[in-house]
Every structure is written in structure tokens, then in C-alpha cells.
């Protein structure tokens, strides 16, 4: 990253570095990608690796040393930009399974960020965690280190659903972990659900929601099962061992969980996210949806600063080799055009409960608003386009209409 190199629109060569002009002026966050998992879930296509897949080519120790160096290099490059590096409003440690690092390992990640960047007062600091690799001592440690939010992968309370998803935790462990996190004083606790898994029934979803609500969490994320190419689940569906998720069933399940969560005081603020209060909303993810800047550190992590986006090499060993040799781990980069930035603004902002300002739309987009309103997919409130309940089910279609 440099502000003095010749301006280009993209780059992919191994030595190519993203060309930054300045920060974009929005909130600034840091995402850290932990690529390690104990087992591979059948539905997952994230950039993750088990110990058996990595062998001796990479380890948490080599990953952490490379991460420290990447953060230091990025901080130096940001310091060369015209504007001062903003204070970090949010940190999100994701993966993979960050909790495999243990409490001390996650504390070390946050220390490495503090060594190179300034955390804003009241910064939100989140880590994802697998319920099976947590404990009361784990939550005590990360709370003492400065983590304010934890997101636990629950997926379902039904054992047969977890088995299809290749999840290894027992149905009750996610709730117990959420209660332990709250008891440790972690301010915000999220549980992740997946709905629409083959074999899941309405009763299974109700049991999952009962468990979520019994845990007293203040945030819930719920995603429909997507069969991603190249996954074990996709191969099972292709062989006819499992049926593909049914769109009508997915829509009915979404309406069912939304009604239950709303009745319990958890209101949607993004199509797949519900929170008990404004404070409980995930500020880091809101930074993505609102077009903020963020540094993505770690194998395969994506970054966005001032309209420039870049992404790191994926394999942990190649990532570490690149960084430890003194280079940057970017695999490629692009400078977004005005049209691309407009498209992303519409795609992301329309999913929020606060809606998309009409002033952000071009003439064609404003003309299309009447069509989505006539179809019952959105409404106009205070010069904003806000999805209706039906519109949330068809959000992608609304985006296509607004973009023409």
C-alpha cells in the first residue's frame, strides 16, 4: 500500500501492492481471520483448515507471528497516507474457530492490534467461538483482555440437524456457553442459527428458538442453509442422499423465527440479524453495510479503504511466507469505480432496517422505487426505501429492480 506509486485500477501480481489515496471518512475497523478448525463442517466453504489438512506447513504460532508483522506493515503504510489513521472503532476476530487459540491466544491478537493501532474509547471487540472450545475460564480471560462481544455458533438445538451439518457440539452446549459468557461479564452475546437444513422440521426450529431465548442473549443471527459448490454437503445433494433446501420452506422458516424473536423483544436491524437494543447491534458488521473502511488481516482476509479493496493469499503457509519475507500478503486488489461503489451501496444498505436514502439512488433507481412499493416489497418512510416483511424475503430481487 502506497500513496506514491502510479495509479492503477487493479493488480494481481505477487509483488503488486494496493494503491491507496486516503481513508474514506467512515468508521474504521479491523478484521482478523483465524484459519484453523478442529473439523470441517460439511456445509462450510470458508477459508479454513484442519490440522490434518495443514500438516507441518502451518501452525497457530507461525500464523500469529505473520499476523503481528502484517499489522505492523499495514500501520506503517497507513501512516504514509494524507489523513491520520483513524482510531479503531471495531475489532472482529473470525474464522475458522478463533476459540481454538484459547483465551491467552485471543488476548495476544488484541495486544498485537493495540501495539500498532489506537483503539477508540468504547471500541467493540468481538470474537467468534465454537461452543465446544470454550469454558468459564476462557470467557473470563477474553473479557479481562478487552473483548466486549462474543458470537457463538449454535446452528440448531436438534441433534440430527447438527449431524447433517457435521457440527460436533452437543445441542445444549451452545446455550451453556452463552450463559457462561454472560456470567463472565461479556456485554453482548450472539447465537448463530442455520435454518432449512434437510430433515429439519418446524418443531426443530421451535426447539432451537426456545433454546436461544432461554440463554438470554441480546443478539441473534439466522441464515438459511446455502449449498455451496465444492462442499461435502453439495456432493451429498448431488448424489441424491439429501434434498436441496426448498425456497418455500426457507421463507416459512424465516417468517416463523422472525415472529418468535420479535415477540421476545429482538428486532431485526438487518435481514439476517436481530438485536435486543441499538447497543446490541454488531457495530463491526454495520461498518461493512454502511460502506466504512476496514483492514482485513490473516490468510484470505479482505480489506477496504477509501474505495480500494484487496484480499490476502488464502493458504496459511503461503500467507506466512509472504509476510515473514518482508512483503505484503495481498493476492490482488481493485480500485472500485463510481458505478461499482453505487451498486454495493444499494446492495448492502437496502438490507438494513434504516433503509436506503432516496438521495443515494440515481434517476433510474428512484424511478424503480415505485415498482417495488407497488409490489408490496418496500415502503417510503422519511425519504428512505425500507423493506417490508415480504420484501425481506425477496431482498435480492428488490436490489436487482433498483439497479435495473
CSV table of C-alpha atoms in Angstrom, one decimal:
chain,number,residue,atom,x,y,z
A,1,UNK,CA,0.0,0.0,0.0
A,2,UNK,CA,1.5,3.3,-1.0
A,3,UNK,CA,0.2,6.7,-1.9
A,4,UNK,CA,3.1,7.5,-4.3
A,5,UNK,CA,3.0,4.6,-6.8
A,6,UNK,CA,1.5,5.2,-10.2
A,7,UNK,CA,-2.3,4.9,-10.1
A,8,UNK,CA,-3.8,1.7,-11.4
A,9,UNK,CA,-7.3,0.2,-11.3
A,10,UNK,CA,-6.3,-3.3,-10.2
A,11,UNK,CA,-3.4,-5.6,-9.5
A,12,UNK,CA,-2.8,-9.4,-9.2
A,13,UNK,CA,1.0,-9.9,-9.4
A,14,UNK,CA,2.7,-11.4,-6.4
A,15,UNK,CA,4.7,-8.2,-5.8
A,16,UNK,CA,1.7,-5.9,-6.6
A,17,UNK,CA,0.5,-3.8,-3.6
A,18,UNK,CA,-2.8,-2.0,-3.4
A,19,UNK,CA,-2.6,1.7,-4.2
A,20,UNK,CA,-4.3,3.8,-1.5
A,21,UNK,CA,-5.0,7.5,-1.7
A,22,UNK,CA,-6.6,8.1,1.7
A,23,UNK,CA,-9.2,6.8,4.1
A,24,UNK,CA,-12.9,7.1,3.1
A,25,UNK,CA,-14.0,9.0,6.2
A,26,UNK,CA,-16.3,6.4,7.7
A,27,UNK,CA,-15.9,4.1,10.6
A,28,UNK,CA,-12.6,2.1,10.7
A,29,UNK,CA,-12.5,-1.5,11.9
A,30,UNK,CA,-10.0,-4.4,11.8
A,31,UNK,CA,-11.0,-8.0,10.9
A,32,UNK,CA,-8.6,-10.8,11.8
A,33,UNK,CA,-9.0,-14.2,10.2
A,34,UNK,CA,-8.1,-17.3,12.1
A,35,UNK,CA,-8.0,-20.1,9.6
A,36,UNK,CA,-7.9,-23.1,12.0
A,37,UNK,CA,-10.7,-25.6,12.7
A,38,UNK,CA,-10.8,-28.8,14.6
A,39,UNK,CA,-13.0,-30.5,12.0
A,40,UNK,CA,-14.5,-29.4,8.7
A,41,UNK,CA,-18.3,-28.8,8.6
A,42,UNK,CA,-20.0,-30.3,5.6
A,43,UNK,CA,-21.7,-27.0,4.5
A,44,UNK,CA,-18.7,-24.7,5.0
A,45,UNK,CA,-16.8,-23.1,2.2
A,46,UNK,CA,-14.8,-20.6,4.3
A,47,UNK,CA,-11.0,-20.4,4.1
A,48,UNK,CA,-10.4,-22.8,6.9
A,49,UNK,CA,-8.1,-25.8,7.5
A,50,UNK,CA,-7.9,-28.7,10.0
A,51,UNK,CA,-4.6,-29.8,11.5
A,52,UNK,CA,-4.6,-32.8,9.2
A,53,UNK,CA,-5.0,-30.7,6.1
A,54,UNK,CA,-2.2,-28.3,7.1
A,55,UNK,CA,0.3,-30.9,8.3
A,56,UNK,CA,3.5,-29.2,9.2
A,57,UNK,CA,3.1,-26.4,6.7
A,58,UNK,CA,1.5,-24.0,9.2
A,59,UNK,CA,0.7,-23.7,12.9
A,60,UNK,CA,-1.0,-21.2,15.2
A,61,UNK,CA,2.5,-19.9,16.2
A,62,UNK,CA,3.6,-19.2,12.6
A,63,UNK,CA,0.2,-17.7,11.8
A,64,UNK,CA,0.4,-15.4,14.8
A,65,UNK,CA,3.9,-14.2,14.0
A,66,UNK,CA,2.9,-13.4,10.5
A,67,UNK,CA,-0.2,-11.6,11.8
A,68,UNK,CA,1.9,-9.4,14.0
A,69,UNK,CA,4.1,-8.4,11.1
A,70,UNK,CA,1.2,-7.8,8.8
A,71,UNK,CA,-0.4,-5.5,11.3
A,72,UNK,CA,2.8,-3.6,11.7
A,73,UNK,CA,3.3,-3.2,8.0
A,74,UNK,CA,-0.2,-2.0,7.4
A,75,UNK,CA,0.1,0.5,10.2
A,76,UNK,CA,3.3,2.0,8.6
A,77,UNK,CA,1.6,2.2,5.2
A,78,UNK,CA,-1.5,3.9,6.7
A,79,UNK,CA,0.7,6.4,8.4
A,80,UNK,CA,2.0,7.5,5.0
A,81,UNK,CA,-1.5,8.5,3.8
A,82,UNK,CA,-2.6,12.2,3.9
A,83,UNK,CA,-5.0,11.7,6.7
A,84,UNK,CA,-4.2,10.4,10.2
A,85,UNK,CA,-5.1,6.8,10.7
A,86,UNK,CA,-8.5,6.7,12.4
A,87,UNK,CA,-8.9,5.1,15.8
A,88,UNK,CA,-10.2,1.6,15.5
A,89,UNK,CA,-13.9,1.6,16.3
A,90,UNK,CA,-14.4,-2.2,16.0
A,91,UNK,CA,-12.4,-5.4,16.0
A,92,UNK,CA,-13.8,-8.7,14.8
A,93,UNK,CA,-11.8,-12.0,15.1
A,94,UNK,CA,-13.4,-14.5,12.9
A,95,UNK,CA,-12.7,-17.8,11.1
A,96,UNK,CA,-12.4,-20.6,11.3
A,97,UNK,CA,-12.5,-21.2,15.0
A,98,UNK,CA,-10.8,-18.4,16.9
A,99,UNK,CA,-11.6,-20.0,20.3
A,100,UNK,CA,-9.1,-22.8,19.4
A,101,UNK,CA,-6.4,-20.2,20.2
A,102,UNK,CA,-7.6,-20.2,23.8
A,103,UNK,CA,-8.1,-17.1,26.0
A,104,UNK,CA,-4.4,-16.3,26.0
A,105,UNK,CA,-4.1,-16.6,22.2
A,106,UNK,CA,-7.0,-14.2,21.7
A,107,UNK,CA,-5.6,-11.8,24.2
A,108,UNK,CA,-2.4,-11.9,22.2
A,109,UNK,CA,-4.3,-11.0,19.0
A,110,UNK,CA,-5.8,-7.9,20.7
A,111,UNK,CA,-2.4,-6.9,22.1
A,112,UNK,CA,-0.9,-7.1,18.6
A,113,UNK,CA,-3.6,-4.7,17.3
A,114,UNK,CA,-3.1,-2.3,20.2
A,115,UNK,CA,0.7,-2.4,19.6
A,116,UNK,CA,0.1,-0.9,16.1
A,117,UNK,CA,-3.2,0.9,16.2
A,118,UNK,CA,-5.2,3.1,18.6
A,119,UNK,CA,-8.5,1.6,19.9
A,120,UNK,CA,-11.2,4.2,20.2
A,121,UNK,CA,-12.8,4.6,23.6
A,122,UNK,CA,-15.7,2.2,23.9
A,123,UNK,CA,-14.5,0.1,20.9
A,124,UNK,CA,-16.5,-3.0,20.1
A,125,UNK,CA,-14.2,-6.1,20.2
A,126,UNK,CA,-15.8,-9.4,19.0
A,127,UNK,CA,-14.6,-12.9,18.7
A,128,UNK,CA,-16.4,-15.9,17.1
A,129,UNK,CA,-16.3,-19.1,19.1
A,130,UNK,CA,-17.2,-22.7,18.9
A,131,UNK,CA,-19.2,-23.7,22.0
A,132,UNK,CA,-17.1,-26.9,22.4
A,133,UNK,CA,-13.8,-24.9,22.7
A,134,UNK,CA,-15.0,-22.5,25.4
A,135,UNK,CA,-15.2,-22.6,29.1
A,136,UNK,CA,-15.9,-20.2,32.0
A,137,UNK,CA,-12.2,-19.6,32.3
A,138,UNK,CA,-12.0,-18.9,28.6
A,139,UNK,CA,-14.7,-16.2,28.8
A,140,UNK,CA,-13.1,-14.7,31.9
A,141,UNK,CA,-9.8,-14.4,30.1
A,142,UNK,CA,-11.1,-12.7,27.0
A,143,UNK,CA,-13.3,-10.4,29.0
A,144,UNK,CA,-10.2,-9.3,31.0
A,145,UNK,CA,-8.3,-8.8,27.7
A,146,UNK,CA,-10.9,-6.4,26.4
A,147,UNK,CA,-13.3,-8.4,24.4
A,148,UNK,CA,-16.8,-7.0,24.7
A,149,UNK,CA,-18.8,-9.3,22.4
A,150,UNK,CA,-18.8,-13.0,21.6
A,151,UNK,CA,-20.6,-14.8,18.7
A,152,UNK,CA,-21.3,-18.5,19.3
A,153,UNK,CA,-22.0,-20.9,16.5
A,154,UNK,CA,-25.1,-22.8,17.6
A,155,UNK,CA,-26.8,-23.6,14.3
A,156,UNK,CA,-29.5,-25.8,15.8
A,157,UNK,CA,-30.7,-27.5,19.0
A,158,UNK,CA,-31.7,-30.7,17.1
A,159,UNK,CA,-29.0,-33.4,17.2
A,160,UNK,CA,-30.0,-34.9,13.8
A,161,UNK,CA,-29.7,-31.4,12.2
A,162,UNK,CA,-26.3,-30.9,13.8
A,163,UNK,CA,-25.2,-34.3,12.4
A,164,UNK,CA,-26.2,-33.4,8.9
A,165,UNK,CA,-24.2,-30.1,9.2
A,166,UNK,CA,-21.2,-32.1,10.6
A,167,UNK,CA,-21.3,-30.0,13.8
A,168,UNK,CA,-19.6,-31.6,16.7
A,169,UNK,CA,-21.0,-29.8,19.7
A,170,UNK,CA,-23.9,-31.2,21.7
A,171,UNK,CA,-27.3,-29.5,21.4
A,172,UNK,CA,-27.1,-28.0,24.9
A,173,UNK,CA,-23.6,-26.7,24.8
A,174,UNK,CA,-24.2,-23.5,22.9
A,175,UNK,CA,-26.7,-22.3,25.5
A,176,UNK,CA,-24.4,-23.2,28.3
A,177,UNK,CA,-21.6,-21.3,26.6
A,178,UNK,CA,-23.8,-18.3,26.1
A,179,UNK,CA,-24.7,-18.3,29.8
A,180,UNK,CA,-21.0,-18.6,30.8
A,181,UNK,CA,-20.1,-15.7,28.6
A,182,UNK,CA,-22.8,-13.5,30.2
A,183,UNK,CA,-21.7,-14.6,33.7
A,184,UNK,CA,-18.2,-13.6,32.8
A,185,UNK,CA,-19.4,-10.1,32.2
A,186,UNK,CA,-19.2,-10.0,28.4
A,187,UNK,CA,-21.6,-7.3,27.4
A,188,UNK,CA,-23.0,-8.7,24.2
A,189,UNK,CA,-23.6,-12.3,23.3
A,190,UNK,CA,-24.8,-13.6,19.9
A,191,UNK,CA,-26.0,-17.0,18.9
A,192,UNK,CA,-25.9,-18.1,15.2
A,193,UNK,CA,-28.6,-20.2,13.8
A,194,UNK,CA,-28.9,-22.0,10.4
A,195,UNK,CA,-32.4,-22.9,9.2
A,196,UNK,CA,-33.7,-25.0,6.3
A,197,UNK,CA,-31.3,-28.0,6.8
A,198,UNK,CA,-32.6,-31.1,5.1
A,199,UNK,CA,-34.6,-33.1,7.7
A,200,UNK,CA,-35.3,-30.0,9.9
A,201,UNK,CA,-38.9,-29.7,11.0
A,202,UNK,CA,-40.9,-26.7,12.3
A,203,UNK,CA,-40.6,-28.4,15.8
A,204,UNK,CA,-36.8,-28.5,15.4
A,205,UNK,CA,-36.7,-24.8,14.6
A,206,UNK,CA,-39.1,-24.0,17.6
A,207,UNK,CA,-36.8,-26.0,19.9
A,208,UNK,CA,-33.8,-24.1,18.6
A,209,UNK,CA,-35.6,-20.8,19.2
A,210,UNK,CA,-36.7,-21.9,22.7
A,211,UNK,CA,-33.0,-22.6,23.5
A,212,UNK,CA,-31.8,-19.3,22.1
A,213,UNK,CA,-34.4,-17.3,24.1
A,214,UNK,CA,-33.6,-19.3,27.3
A,215,UNK,CA,-30.0,-18.2,27.0
A,216,UNK,CA,-30.9,-14.6,27.5
A,217,UNK,CA,-28.6,-13.4,24.6
A,218,UNK,CA,-29.1,-9.9,23.2
A,219,UNK,CA,-28.3,-10.7,19.6
A,220,UNK,CA,-29.3,-13.5,17.1
A,221,UNK,CA,-28.1,-14.1,13.6
A,222,UNK,CA,-30.0,-16.6,11.4
A,223,UNK,CA,-29.1,-17.7,8.0
A,224,UNK,CA,-30.8,-20.0,5.5
A,225,UNK,CA,-28.7,-23.0,4.6
A,226,UNK,CA,-26.9,-22.5,1.3
A,227,UNK,CA,-25.4,-25.4,-0.5
A,228,UNK,CA,-22.1,-24.1,-1.7
A,229,UNK,CA,-20.2,-25.7,-4.6
A,230,UNK,CA,-17.3,-27.8,-3.6
A,231,UNK,CA,-18.5,-28.7,-0.1
A,232,UNK,CA,-19.3,-32.2,1.3
A,233,UNK,CA,-23.0,-31.1,1.6
A,234,UNK,CA,-23.1,-30.2,-2.1
A,235,UNK,CA,-21.7,-33.6,-3.0
A,236,UNK,CA,-24.4,-35.3,-0.9
A,237,UNK,CA,-27.1,-33.3,-2.5
A,238,UNK,CA,-25.7,-34.0,-6.0
A,239,UNK,CA,-25.7,-37.8,-5.3
A,240,UNK,CA,-29.3,-37.6,-4.1
A,241,UNK,CA,-28.5,-38.5,-0.5
A,242,UNK,CA,-30.1,-35.3,0.8
A,243,UNK,CA,-32.7,-33.0,-0.8
A,244,UNK,CA,-31.7,-29.4,-1.7
A,245,UNK,CA,-33.3,-26.7,0.6
A,246,UNK,CA,-36.7,-25.7,-0.6
A,247,UNK,CA,-37.3,-22.0,-1.1
A,248,UNK,CA,-40.8,-22.0,0.2
A,249,UNK,CA,-39.8,-23.9,3.3
A,250,UNK,CA,-36.9,-21.4,3.8
A,251,UNK,CA,-39.3,-18.5,3.5
A,252,UNK,CA,-41.8,-20.0,6.0
A,253,UNK,CA,-39.0,-20.8,8.5
A,254,UNK,CA,-37.7,-17.2,8.2
A,255,UNK,CA,-41.2,-15.8,9.0
A,256,UNK,CA,-41.5,-18.2,11.9
A,257,UNK,CA,-38.2,-17.3,13.5
A,258,UNK,CA,-38.7,-13.6,12.9
A,259,UNK,CA,-42.1,-13.7,14.7
A,260,UNK,CA,-40.7,-15.6,17.7
A,261,UNK,CA,-37.7,-13.2,18.0
A,262,UNK,CA,-39.8,-10.1,17.6
A,263,UNK,CA,-42.2,-11.3,20.3
A,264,UNK,CA,-39.3,-11.8,22.6
A,265,UNK,CA,-38.0,-8.2,22.1
A,266,UNK,CA,-35.3,-9.0,19.5
A,267,UNK,CA,-36.0,-6.7,16.5
A,268,UNK,CA,-34.4,-7.1,13.1
A,269,UNK,CA,-32.0,-4.4,12.0
A,270,UNK,CA,-30.5,-6.3,9.0
A,271,UNK,CA,-32.2,-9.0,7.1
A,272,UNK,CA,-30.4,-11.8,8.9
A,273,UNK,CA,-29.7,-10.1,12.3
A,274,UNK,CA,-31.9,-9.3,15.3
A,275,UNK,CA,-30.9,-7.3,18.4
A,276,UNK,CA,-32.5,-6.5,21.8
A,277,UNK,CA,-31.4,-2.8,21.6
A,278,UNK,CA,-29.4,-0.4,19.4
A,279,UNK,CA,-26.4,-1.0,21.7
A,280,UNK,CA,-26.6,-4.8,21.0
A,281,UNK,CA,-26.3,-4.4,17.2
A,282,UNK,CA,-23.0,-5.6,15.7
A,283,UNK,CA,-21.2,-2.3,15.0
A,284,UNK,CA,-18.5,-4.1,13.0
A,285,UNK,CA,-20.9,-5.6,10.6
A,286,UNK,CA,-22.7,-2.3,10.3
A,287,UNK,CA,-19.4,-0.8,9.2
A,288,UNK,CA,-19.4,-3.2,6.3
A,289,UNK,CA,-23.1,-2.5,5.4
A,290,UNK,CA,-22.6,1.3,5.7
A,291,UNK,CA,-19.5,1.4,3.5
A,292,UNK,CA,-16.9,2.0,6.2
A,293,UNK,CA,-13.2,1.2,6.0
A,294,UNK,CA,-11.6,-1.9,7.4
A,295,UNK,CA,-8.3,-3.7,7.4
A,296,UNK,CA,-8.5,-7.5,7.0
A,297,UNK,CA,-5.5,-9.3,8.4
A,298,UNK,CA,-4.8,-13.0,8.1
A,299,UNK,CA,-5.0,-15.6,5.3
A,300,UNK,CA,-7.7,-14.8,2.8
A,301,UNK,CA,-8.9,-11.7,4.6
A,302,UNK,CA,-10.4,-8.9,2.6
A,303,UNK,CA,-9.8,-5.2,3.2
A,304,UNK,CA,-11.5,-1.9,2.0
A,305,UNK,CA,-10.0,1.5,2.5
A,306,UNK,CA,-11.2,4.6,0.6
A,307,UNK,CA,-12.7,2.7,-2.3
A,308,UNK,CA,-9.8,0.3,-2.7
A,309,UNK,CA,-10.4,-3.3,-2.0
A,310,UNK,CA,-7.7,-6.0,-1.6
A,311,UNK,CA,-7.6,-9.6,-0.5
A,312,UNK,CA,-4.8,-11.8,1.0
A,313,UNK,CA,-3.4,-15.0,-0.2
A,314,UNK,CA,-5.5,-17.9,1.2
A,315,UNK,CA,-3.2,-20.6,2.3
A,316,UNK,CA,-1.7,-20.0,5.8
A,317,UNK,CA,1.7,-21.2,4.8
A,318,UNK,CA,1.9,-19.0,1.7
A,319,UNK,CA,0.5,-16.1,3.7
A,320,UNK,CA,3.2,-16.5,6.4
A,321,UNK,CA,5.9,-16.9,3.9
A,322,UNK,CA,4.9,-13.7,2.1
A,323,UNK,CA,4.7,-11.7,5.3
A,324,UNK,CA,7.8,-13.1,7.0
A,325,UNK,CA,9.8,-12.4,3.8
A,326,UNK,CA,9.0,-8.7,4.3
A,327,UNK,CA,6.3,-8.5,1.7
A,328,UNK,CA,2.6,-7.8,1.8
A,329,UNK,CA,0.2,-10.8,1.6
A,330,UNK,CA,-2.2,-9.3,-1.0
A,331,UNK,CA,-3.2,-11.7,-3.7
A,332,UNK,CA,-4.9,-9.0,-5.7
A,333,UNK,CA,-6.6,-5.6,-5.4
A,334,UNK,CA,-9.0,-3.3,-7.2
A,335,UNK,CA,-10.0,0.3,-7.1
A,336,UNK,CA,-13.8,0.5,-7.2
A,337,UNK,CA,-15.3,2.6,-9.9
A,338,UNK,CA,-18.2,5.0,-9.1
A,339,UNK,CA,-20.6,2.5,-10.7
A,340,UNK,CA,-19.3,-0.3,-8.5
A,341,UNK,CA,-19.5,1.7,-5.4
A,342,UNK,CA,-23.1,2.7,-6.2
A,343,UNK,CA,-24.0,-0.9,-6.8
A,344,UNK,CA,-22.5,-2.0,-3.5
A,345,UNK,CA,-24.2,0.9,-1.7
A,346,UNK,CA,-27.6,-0.3,-2.9
A,347,UNK,CA,-26.9,-4.0,-2.3
A,348,UNK,CA,-25.9,-3.5,1.3
A,349,UNK,CA,-27.9,-0.6,2.6
A,350,UNK,CA,-31.2,-1.8,1.4
A,351,UNK,CA,-30.9,-4.8,3.7
A,352,UNK,CA,-30.9,-2.5,6.8
A,353,UNK,CA,-34.0,-1.7,8.8
A,354,UNK,CA,-33.0,2.0,8.5
A,355,UNK,CA,-33.3,1.6,4.7
A,356,UNK,CA,-31.7,3.2,1.7
A,357,UNK,CA,-31.9,7.1,1.4
A,358,UNK,CA,-33.7,8.1,-1.8
A,359,UNK,CA,-31.0,10.7,-2.3
A,360,UNK,CA,-28.4,7.8,-2.7
A,361,UNK,CA,-30.3,6.5,-5.8
A,362,UNK,CA,-29.7,7.7,-9.3
A,363,UNK,CA,-32.6,8.7,-11.6
A,364,UNK,CA,-33.3,5.1,-12.7
A,365,UNK,CA,-33.2,3.8,-9.2
A,366,UNK,CA,-35.6,6.4,-7.9
A,367,UNK,CA,-38.0,5.5,-10.8
A,368,UNK,CA,-37.7,1.8,-9.8
A,369,UNK,CA,-38.7,2.6,-6.2
A,370,UNK,CA,-42.4,3.0,-7.2
A,371,UNK,CA,-42.3,-0.5,-8.7
A,372,UNK,CA,-41.0,-2.2,-5.6
A,373,UNK,CA,-43.5,-0.3,-3.5
A,374,UNK,CA,-46.4,-1.3,-5.8
A,375,UNK,CA,-45.3,-4.9,-5.5
A,376,UNK,CA,-45.5,-4.6,-1.7
A,377,UNK,CA,-41.8,-5.2,-1.2
A,378,UNK,CA,-40.9,-1.8,0.2
A,379,UNK,CA,-42.3,1.4,1.6
A,380,UNK,CA,-41.2,5.0,1.6
A,381,UNK,CA,-40.5,6.4,5.1
A,382,UNK,CA,-38.9,9.8,5.6
A,383,UNK,CA,-37.3,9.8,2.2
A,384,UNK,CA,-35.9,6.3,2.6
A,385,UNK,CA,-36.7,3.0,1.0
A,386,UNK,CA,-37.4,0.4,3.7
A,387,UNK,CA,-38.1,-3.3,3.0
A,388,UNK,CA,-41.5,-4.7,4.1
A,389,UNK,CA,-41.7,-8.1,5.8
A,390,UNK,CA,-42.3,-9.6,2.3
A,391,UNK,CA,-39.5,-7.5,0.9
A,392,UNK,CA,-37.0,-9.0,3.3
A,393,UNK,CA,-37.8,-12.5,1.8
A,394,UNK,CA,-37.1,-11.1,-1.7
A,395,UNK,CA,-34.3,-8.6,-0.9
A,396,UNK,CA,-32.1,-9.8,-3.7
A,397,UNK,CA,-35.0,-9.2,-6.2
A,398,UNK,CA,-35.5,-5.7,-4.8
A,399,UNK,CA,-31.8,-4.9,-5.3
A,400,UNK,CA,-32.0,-6.2,-8.9
A,401,UNK,CA,-35.0,-3.9,-9.6
A,402,UNK,CA,-33.4,-0.8,-8.1
A,403,UNK,CA,-30.2,-1.4,-10.1
A,404,UNK,CA,-32.1,-2.1,-13.3
